[in-house]
Amino acid sequence: MERPAWAPQGIDITMPSVSRIYDYYLGGSHNFEVDREAARRAMEFMPGLPKIMQANRAFMRRAVRFAVDEGITQFLDIGSGIPTFGNVHEVARRADPESRVVYVDHDAVAVAHSRAVLDGDDKTAVVAADLRKPQDILGSSEVEALLDLDRPVALLLVAVLHFVEDAYDPCTAVAELRDALAPGSMIALTHASYEGMPIPAEQAGQAVGVYKDIRNPLIMRSREEIARFFEGYDMVEPGLVPMPRWRPDTAPEEEDPYAFSGFAGVGRKA
């Protein structure tokens, strides 16, 4: 396989990446054939996967606008992925031009492409780090230079926690991040779940199996399990709900049934 010019040296282009698969679902061009093949295999069982990813992005944009409306202009986006239309800094700056954003990802392609896109932008930064190691994120020079953790920050965990297995204790990682944030900060997250899917769990489980096969397990959690990530936060109305039902711009009834797979919510630290 020929290495594209935009692909960083040192990454294995024969192994699929969830960041690049996500990029493919959203219609992006920064993915390899191995990523597209894995995505197509998953879509054989769950054809609405692109609709789910679009619902994730739409929720993220609404949550960012809500945070700015509430006076928050600092964003820490963990698991940010490969830049595509409607990124956090673009949405936030339309609401407040002074908004600052730190993007965090552990995928080399996502990090390299983000840095290229944001080169020369002094109000954004990109950190190569893993959600499972919060102190690497919080102690990074980029976070220290760009974010004032004594003021409220919006922590974005969109479509990332379901790639962290229980063995890595994601609740503790989220709690460490929460404890580092000032009162008034927010958390906005989405998470995959079998609840709400318009297909049988057994069929959806076969799509989940594709992610296991490529060594990126997709952990489907219940609404009750997902709610644990909000410990220490007061839930913002309407609570933890299917993505199209969180402060929608359009009637949820107009959404594709797949968009209701999984949950989204926003919490505020007292």
CSV table of C-alpha atoms in Angstrom, one decimal:
chain,number,residue,atom,x,y,z
A,1,MET,CA,0.0,0.0,0.0
A,2,GLU,CA,1.4,3.4,-1.0
A,3,ARG,CA,1.7,5.9,1.8
A,4,PRO,CA,-0.3,9.1,1.1
A,5,ALA,CA,1.7,12.3,1.4
A,6,TRP,CA,-0.5,13.4,4.4
A,7,ALA,CA,0.1,10.2,6.4
A,8,PRO,CA,2.8,10.7,9.1
A,9,GLN,CA,5.8,8.5,8.9
A,10,GLY,CA,5.9,5.7,11.5
A,11,ILE,CA,2.2,4.8,11.6
A,12,ASP,CA,1.1,1.4,10.4
A,13,ILE,CA,-1.1,2.1,7.4
A,14,THR,CA,-2.1,-1.6,7.3
A,15,MET,CA,-4.1,-1.4,10.6
A,16,PRO,CA,-7.5,0.3,10.8
A,17,SER,CA,-7.9,3.3,13.1
A,18,VAL,CA,-11.2,4.4,14.7
A,19,SER,CA,-10.3,8.0,14.0
A,20,ARG,CA,-10.0,7.3,10.3
A,21,ILE,CA,-13.0,5.1,10.2
A,22,TYR,CA,-15.0,7.9,11.8
A,23,ASP,CA,-13.6,10.3,9.2
A,24,TYR,CA,-14.8,7.9,6.5
A,25,TYR,CA,-18.4,7.7,8.0
A,26,LEU,CA,-18.5,11.5,7.9
A,27,GLY,CA,-17.4,11.6,4.2
A,28,GLY,CA,-13.8,12.7,4.9
A,29,SER,CA,-10.8,11.9,2.8
A,30,HIS,CA,-8.2,11.2,5.5
A,31,ASN,CA,-8.6,7.4,5.6
A,32,PHE,CA,-7.0,4.4,4.1
A,33,GLU,CA,-8.6,1.5,2.2
A,34,VAL,CA,-8.1,-0.7,5.3
A,35,ASP,CA,-10.2,1.8,7.3
A,36,ARG,CA,-12.9,1.9,4.6
A,37,GLU,CA,-13.0,-1.9,4.5
A,38,ALA,CA,-13.5,-2.1,8.2
A,39,ALA,CA,-16.2,0.5,8.0
A,40,ARG,CA,-18.0,-1.3,5.2
A,41,ARG,CA,-17.9,-4.5,7.2
A,42,ALA,CA,-19.5,-2.8,10.2
A,43,MET,CA,-22.1,-1.2,8.0
A,44,GLU,CA,-23.2,-4.6,6.7
A,45,PHE,CA,-24.7,-5.2,10.1
A,46,MET,CA,-25.5,-1.6,11.1
A,47,PRO,CA,-26.0,0.5,7.9
A,48,GLY,CA,-26.9,3.6,9.8
A,49,LEU,CA,-23.5,4.1,11.3
A,50,PRO,CA,-22.9,7.3,9.3
A,51,LYS,CA,-26.2,8.7,10.6
A,52,ILE,CA,-25.0,8.0,14.2
A,53,MET,CA,-21.7,9.8,13.6
A,54,GLN,CA,-23.6,12.8,12.1
A,55,ALA,CA,-25.8,12.9,15.2
A,56,ASN,CA,-22.7,13.0,17.3
A,57,ARG,CA,-21.3,15.9,15.4
A,58,ALA,CA,-24.6,17.8,15.5
A,59,PHE,CA,-24.8,17.3,19.3
A,60,MET,CA,-21.3,18.5,19.7
A,61,ARG,CA,-22.1,21.7,17.8
A,62,ARG,CA,-25.2,22.4,19.9
A,63,ALA,CA,-23.3,21.7,23.1
A,64,VAL,CA,-20.5,24.1,22.2
A,65,ARG,CA,-23.0,26.9,21.4
A,66,PHE,CA,-24.7,26.2,24.7
A,67,ALA,CA,-21.4,26.5,26.6
A,68,VAL,CA,-20.6,29.8,25.0
A,69,ASP,CA,-24.1,31.1,25.7
A,70,GLU,CA,-23.4,30.2,29.3
A,71,GLY,CA,-20.2,32.2,29.3
A,72,ILE,CA,-17.6,29.5,28.7
A,73,THR,CA,-15.0,30.2,26.0
A,74,GLN,CA,-12.4,27.6,26.9
A,75,PHE,CA,-12.7,24.0,25.4
A,76,LEU,CA,-10.8,20.8,26.0
A,77,ASP,CA,-11.8,18.4,23.3
A,78,ILE,CA,-10.5,14.9,24.1
A,79,GLY,CA,-10.7,12.3,21.3
A,80,SER,CA,-11.1,15.1,18.8
A,81,GLY,CA,-10.3,13.0,15.8
A,82,ILE,CA,-9.4,14.2,12.3
A,83,PRO,CA,-10.6,17.8,11.5
A,84,THR,CA,-13.7,18.0,9.4
A,85,PHE,CA,-16.3,20.6,8.7
A,86,GLY,CA,-17.8,22.3,11.8
A,87,ASN,CA,-14.9,21.8,14.3
A,88,VAL,CA,-15.2,23.0,17.9
A,89,HIS,CA,-13.1,26.1,17.3
A,90,GLU,CA,-15.1,27.1,14.3
A,91,VAL,CA,-18.4,26.7,16.1
A,92,ALA,CA,-17.2,28.4,19.3
A,93,ARG,CA,-15.7,31.4,17.5
A,94,ARG,CA,-18.9,32.1,15.6
A,95,ALA,CA,-20.4,32.6,19.0
A,96,ASP,CA,-17.3,34.3,20.6
A,97,PRO,CA,-14.2,35.1,18.6
A,98,GLU,CA,-12.0,34.9,21.7
A,99,SER,CA,-12.8,31.2,22.3
A,100,ARG,CA,-9.8,28.9,22.9
A,101,VAL,CA,-9.6,25.2,22.1
A,102,VAL,CA,-7.2,22.5,22.9
A,103,TYR,CA,-7.7,19.3,20.9
A,104,VAL,CA,-6.4,16.0,22.2
A,105,ASP,CA,-6.1,12.7,20.4
A,106,HIS,CA,-3.7,9.7,20.5
A,107,ASP,CA,-4.1,8.8,16.8
A,108,ALA,CA,-1.0,10.0,14.9
A,109,VAL,CA,-3.0,10.9,11.7
A,110,ALA,CA,-5.5,13.0,13.7
A,111,VAL,CA,-2.8,14.8,15.6
A,112,ALA,CA,-0.6,15.5,12.5
A,113,HIS,CA,-3.6,16.7,10.4
A,114,SER,CA,-5.0,18.8,13.2
A,115,ARG,CA,-1.6,20.5,13.6
A,116,ALA,CA,-1.4,21.2,9.9
A,117,VAL,CA,-4.9,22.6,9.7
A,118,LEU,CA,-4.4,24.8,12.8
A,119,ASP,CA,-0.9,26.0,12.0
A,120,GLY,CA,-0.6,29.7,12.9
A,121,ASP,CA,-3.8,29.8,15.0
A,122,ASP,CA,-2.7,31.1,18.4
A,123,LYS,CA,-6.0,30.3,20.0
A,124,THR,CA,-5.9,26.6,19.4
A,125,ALA,CA,-3.5,23.8,20.2
A,126,VAL,CA,-3.2,20.0,19.6
A,127,VAL,CA,-2.0,17.5,22.2
A,128,ALA,CA,-0.9,14.0,21.4
A,129,ALA,CA,-2.2,12.2,24.5
A,130,ASP,CA,-4.6,9.5,25.7
A,131,LEU,CA,-7.8,10.0,27.7
A,132,ARG,CA,-6.6,7.1,29.9
A,133,LYS,CA,-3.8,9.2,31.2
A,134,PRO,CA,-5.4,12.5,32.3
A,135,GLN,CA,-2.3,13.9,33.9
A,136,ASP,CA,-0.5,13.8,30.5
A,137,ILE,CA,-3.2,16.0,29.1
A,138,LEU,CA,-3.6,18.4,32.1
A,139,GLY,CA,0.2,18.7,32.5
A,140,SER,CA,0.9,19.3,28.8
A,141,SER,CA,2.5,22.6,27.7
A,142,GLU,CA,-0.3,23.3,25.3
A,143,VAL,CA,-3.0,23.1,28.1
A,144,GLU,CA,-0.9,25.2,30.4
A,145,ALA,CA,-0.3,27.8,27.8
A,146,LEU,CA,-3.8,28.1,26.4
A,147,LEU,CA,-6.3,27.2,29.1
A,148,ASP,CA,-6.8,28.9,32.4
A,149,LEU,CA,-8.0,26.0,34.6
A,150,ASP,CA,-9.0,28.5,37.3
A,151,ARG,CA,-11.8,29.6,35.0
A,152,PRO,CA,-14.6,27.4,33.7
A,153,VAL,CA,-13.7,25.0,30.8
A,154,ALA,CA,-16.0,22.9,28.7
A,155,LEU,CA,-14.7,19.3,28.6
A,156,LEU,CA,-15.8,17.5,25.4
A,157,LEU,CA,-15.8,13.7,25.4
A,158,VAL,CA,-17.8,13.0,22.2
A,159,ALA,CA,-17.8,9.4,20.9
A,160,VAL,CA,-14.6,8.5,22.8
A,161,LEU,CA,-15.5,6.9,26.1
A,162,HIS,CA,-17.0,3.8,24.4
A,163,PHE,CA,-13.5,3.0,23.2
A,164,VAL,CA,-12.1,2.8,26.8
A,165,GLU,CA,-12.5,-0.6,28.3
A,166,ASP,CA,-13.6,-1.0,32.0
A,167,ALA,CA,-10.2,-2.5,32.7
A,168,TYR,CA,-8.7,1.0,32.2
A,169,ASP,CA,-11.2,2.6,34.6
A,170,PRO,CA,-12.6,5.4,32.5
A,171,CYS,CA,-14.8,6.7,35.4
A,172,THR,CA,-11.6,7.5,37.4
A,173,ALA,CA,-10.1,9.2,34.3
A,174,VAL,CA,-13.1,11.4,33.9
A,175,ALA,CA,-13.2,12.2,37.6
A,176,GLU,CA,-9.5,13.3,37.5
A,177,LEU,CA,-10.3,15.7,34.7
A,178,ARG,CA,-13.4,16.9,36.6
A,179,ASP,CA,-11.4,17.6,39.7
A,180,ALA,CA,-8.9,19.7,37.7
A,181,LEU,CA,-11.6,22.0,36.4
A,182,ALA,CA,-13.0,25.1,38.0
A,183,PRO,CA,-16.5,25.4,39.4
A,184,GLY,CA,-18.9,26.3,36.6
A,185,SER,CA,-17.1,24.1,34.1
A,186,MET,CA,-19.1,21.7,31.9
A,187,ILE,CA,-18.8,18.2,30.6
A,188,ALA,CA,-20.5,17.2,27.3
A,189,LEU,CA,-20.3,13.6,26.1
A,190,THR,CA,-21.9,11.0,23.9
A,191,HIS,CA,-21.7,7.3,24.3
A,192,ALA,CA,-22.7,4.3,22.3
A,193,SER,CA,-25.4,1.9,23.6
A,194,TYR,CA,-27.6,-0.9,22.4
A,195,GLU,CA,-30.5,1.1,23.9
A,196,GLY,CA,-32.4,3.0,21.2
A,197,MET,CA,-31.0,1.1,18.2
A,198,PRO,CA,-33.6,0.3,15.5
A,199,ILE,CA,-32.1,-3.1,15.0
A,200,PRO,CA,-31.8,-6.2,17.3
A,201,ALA,CA,-28.9,-6.1,19.8
A,202,GLU,CA,-27.6,-9.4,18.3
A,203,GLN,CA,-27.3,-7.7,14.9
A,204,ALA,CA,-25.7,-4.6,16.3
A,205,GLY,CA,-23.3,-6.9,18.2
A,206,GLN,CA,-21.9,-8.2,15.0
A,207,ALA,CA,-20.9,-4.6,14.0
A,208,VAL,CA,-19.4,-4.2,17.4
A,209,GLY,CA,-17.5,-7.4,16.7
A,210,VAL,CA,-15.8,-5.7,13.7
A,211,TYR,CA,-14.2,-3.2,16.1
A,212,LYS,CA,-13.0,-6.0,18.3
A,213,ASP,CA,-11.5,-7.7,15.3
A,214,ILE,CA,-9.4,-4.6,14.5
A,215,ARG,CA,-8.2,-4.4,18.1
A,216,ASN,CA,-10.3,-1.3,18.9
A,217,PRO,CA,-13.1,-2.7,21.1
A,218,LEU,CA,-16.3,-0.7,21.1
A,219,ILE,CA,-17.8,-0.9,24.6
A,220,MET,CA,-21.6,-0.6,24.6
A,221,ARG,CA,-22.9,0.7,28.0
A,222,SER,CA,-26.3,1.1,29.4
A,223,ARG,CA,-27.8,4.5,30.2
A,224,GLU,CA,-27.3,3.8,33.9
A,225,GLU,CA,-23.6,3.0,33.3
A,226,ILE,CA,-23.1,6.1,31.1
A,227,ALA,CA,-24.7,8.3,33.8
A,228,ARG,CA,-21.8,7.5,36.1
A,229,PHE,CA,-19.5,9.7,34.0
A,230,PHE,CA,-21.6,12.7,35.3
A,231,GLU,CA,-20.8,12.1,38.9
A,232,GLY,CA,-19.9,15.5,40.5
A,233,TYR,CA,-21.8,17.4,37.9
A,234,ASP,CA,-25.4,18.7,37.9
A,235,MET,CA,-27.2,17.5,34.8
A,236,VAL,CA,-28.4,20.2,32.4
A,237,GLU,CA,-31.9,19.8,31.0
A,238,PRO,CA,-33.1,17.6,29.3
A,239,GLY,CA,-30.6,15.2,31.0
A,240,LEU,CA,-29.1,12.1,29.5
A,241,VAL,CA,-31.1,11.5,26.3
A,242,PRO,CA,-30.8,10.2,22.8
A,243,MET,CA,-28.6,12.6,20.8
A,244,PRO,CA,-31.4,14.2,18.7
A,245,ARG,CA,-33.4,15.0,21.8
A,246,TRP,CA,-30.7,17.2,23.5
A,247,ARG,CA,-31.8,20.8,22.8
A,248,PRO,CA,-32.6,20.1,19.2
A,249,ASP,CA,-32.5,22.7,16.4
A,250,THR,CA,-35.1,20.8,14.4
A,251,ALA,CA,-37.9,18.4,15.3
A,252,PRO,CA,-36.4,15.1,16.5
A,253,GLU,CA,-39.1,13.2,14.7
A,254,GLU,CA,-37.4,14.3,11.4
A,255,GLU,CA,-34.2,12.4,12.3
A,256,ASP,CA,-33.1,9.1,11.0
A,257,PRO,CA,-34.0,6.2,13.5
A,258,TYR,CA,-30.3,5.4,13.8
A,259,ALA,CA,-29.6,8.8,15.2
A,260,PHE,CA,-31.3,7.8,18.4
A,261,SER,CA,-28.7,5.1,19.2
A,262,GLY,CA,-26.8,5.8,22.3
A,263,PHE,CA,-27.0,8.8,24.7
A,264,ALA,CA,-25.8,12.4,25.0
A,265,GLY,CA,-25.7,14.8,27.9
A,266,VAL,CA,-24.2,17.9,29.5
A,267,GLY,CA,-23.3,18.5,33.1
A,268,ARG,CA,-22.2,21.5,35.1
A,269,LYS,CA,-19.7,21.4,37.9
A,270,ALA,CA,-21.1,23.2,41.0
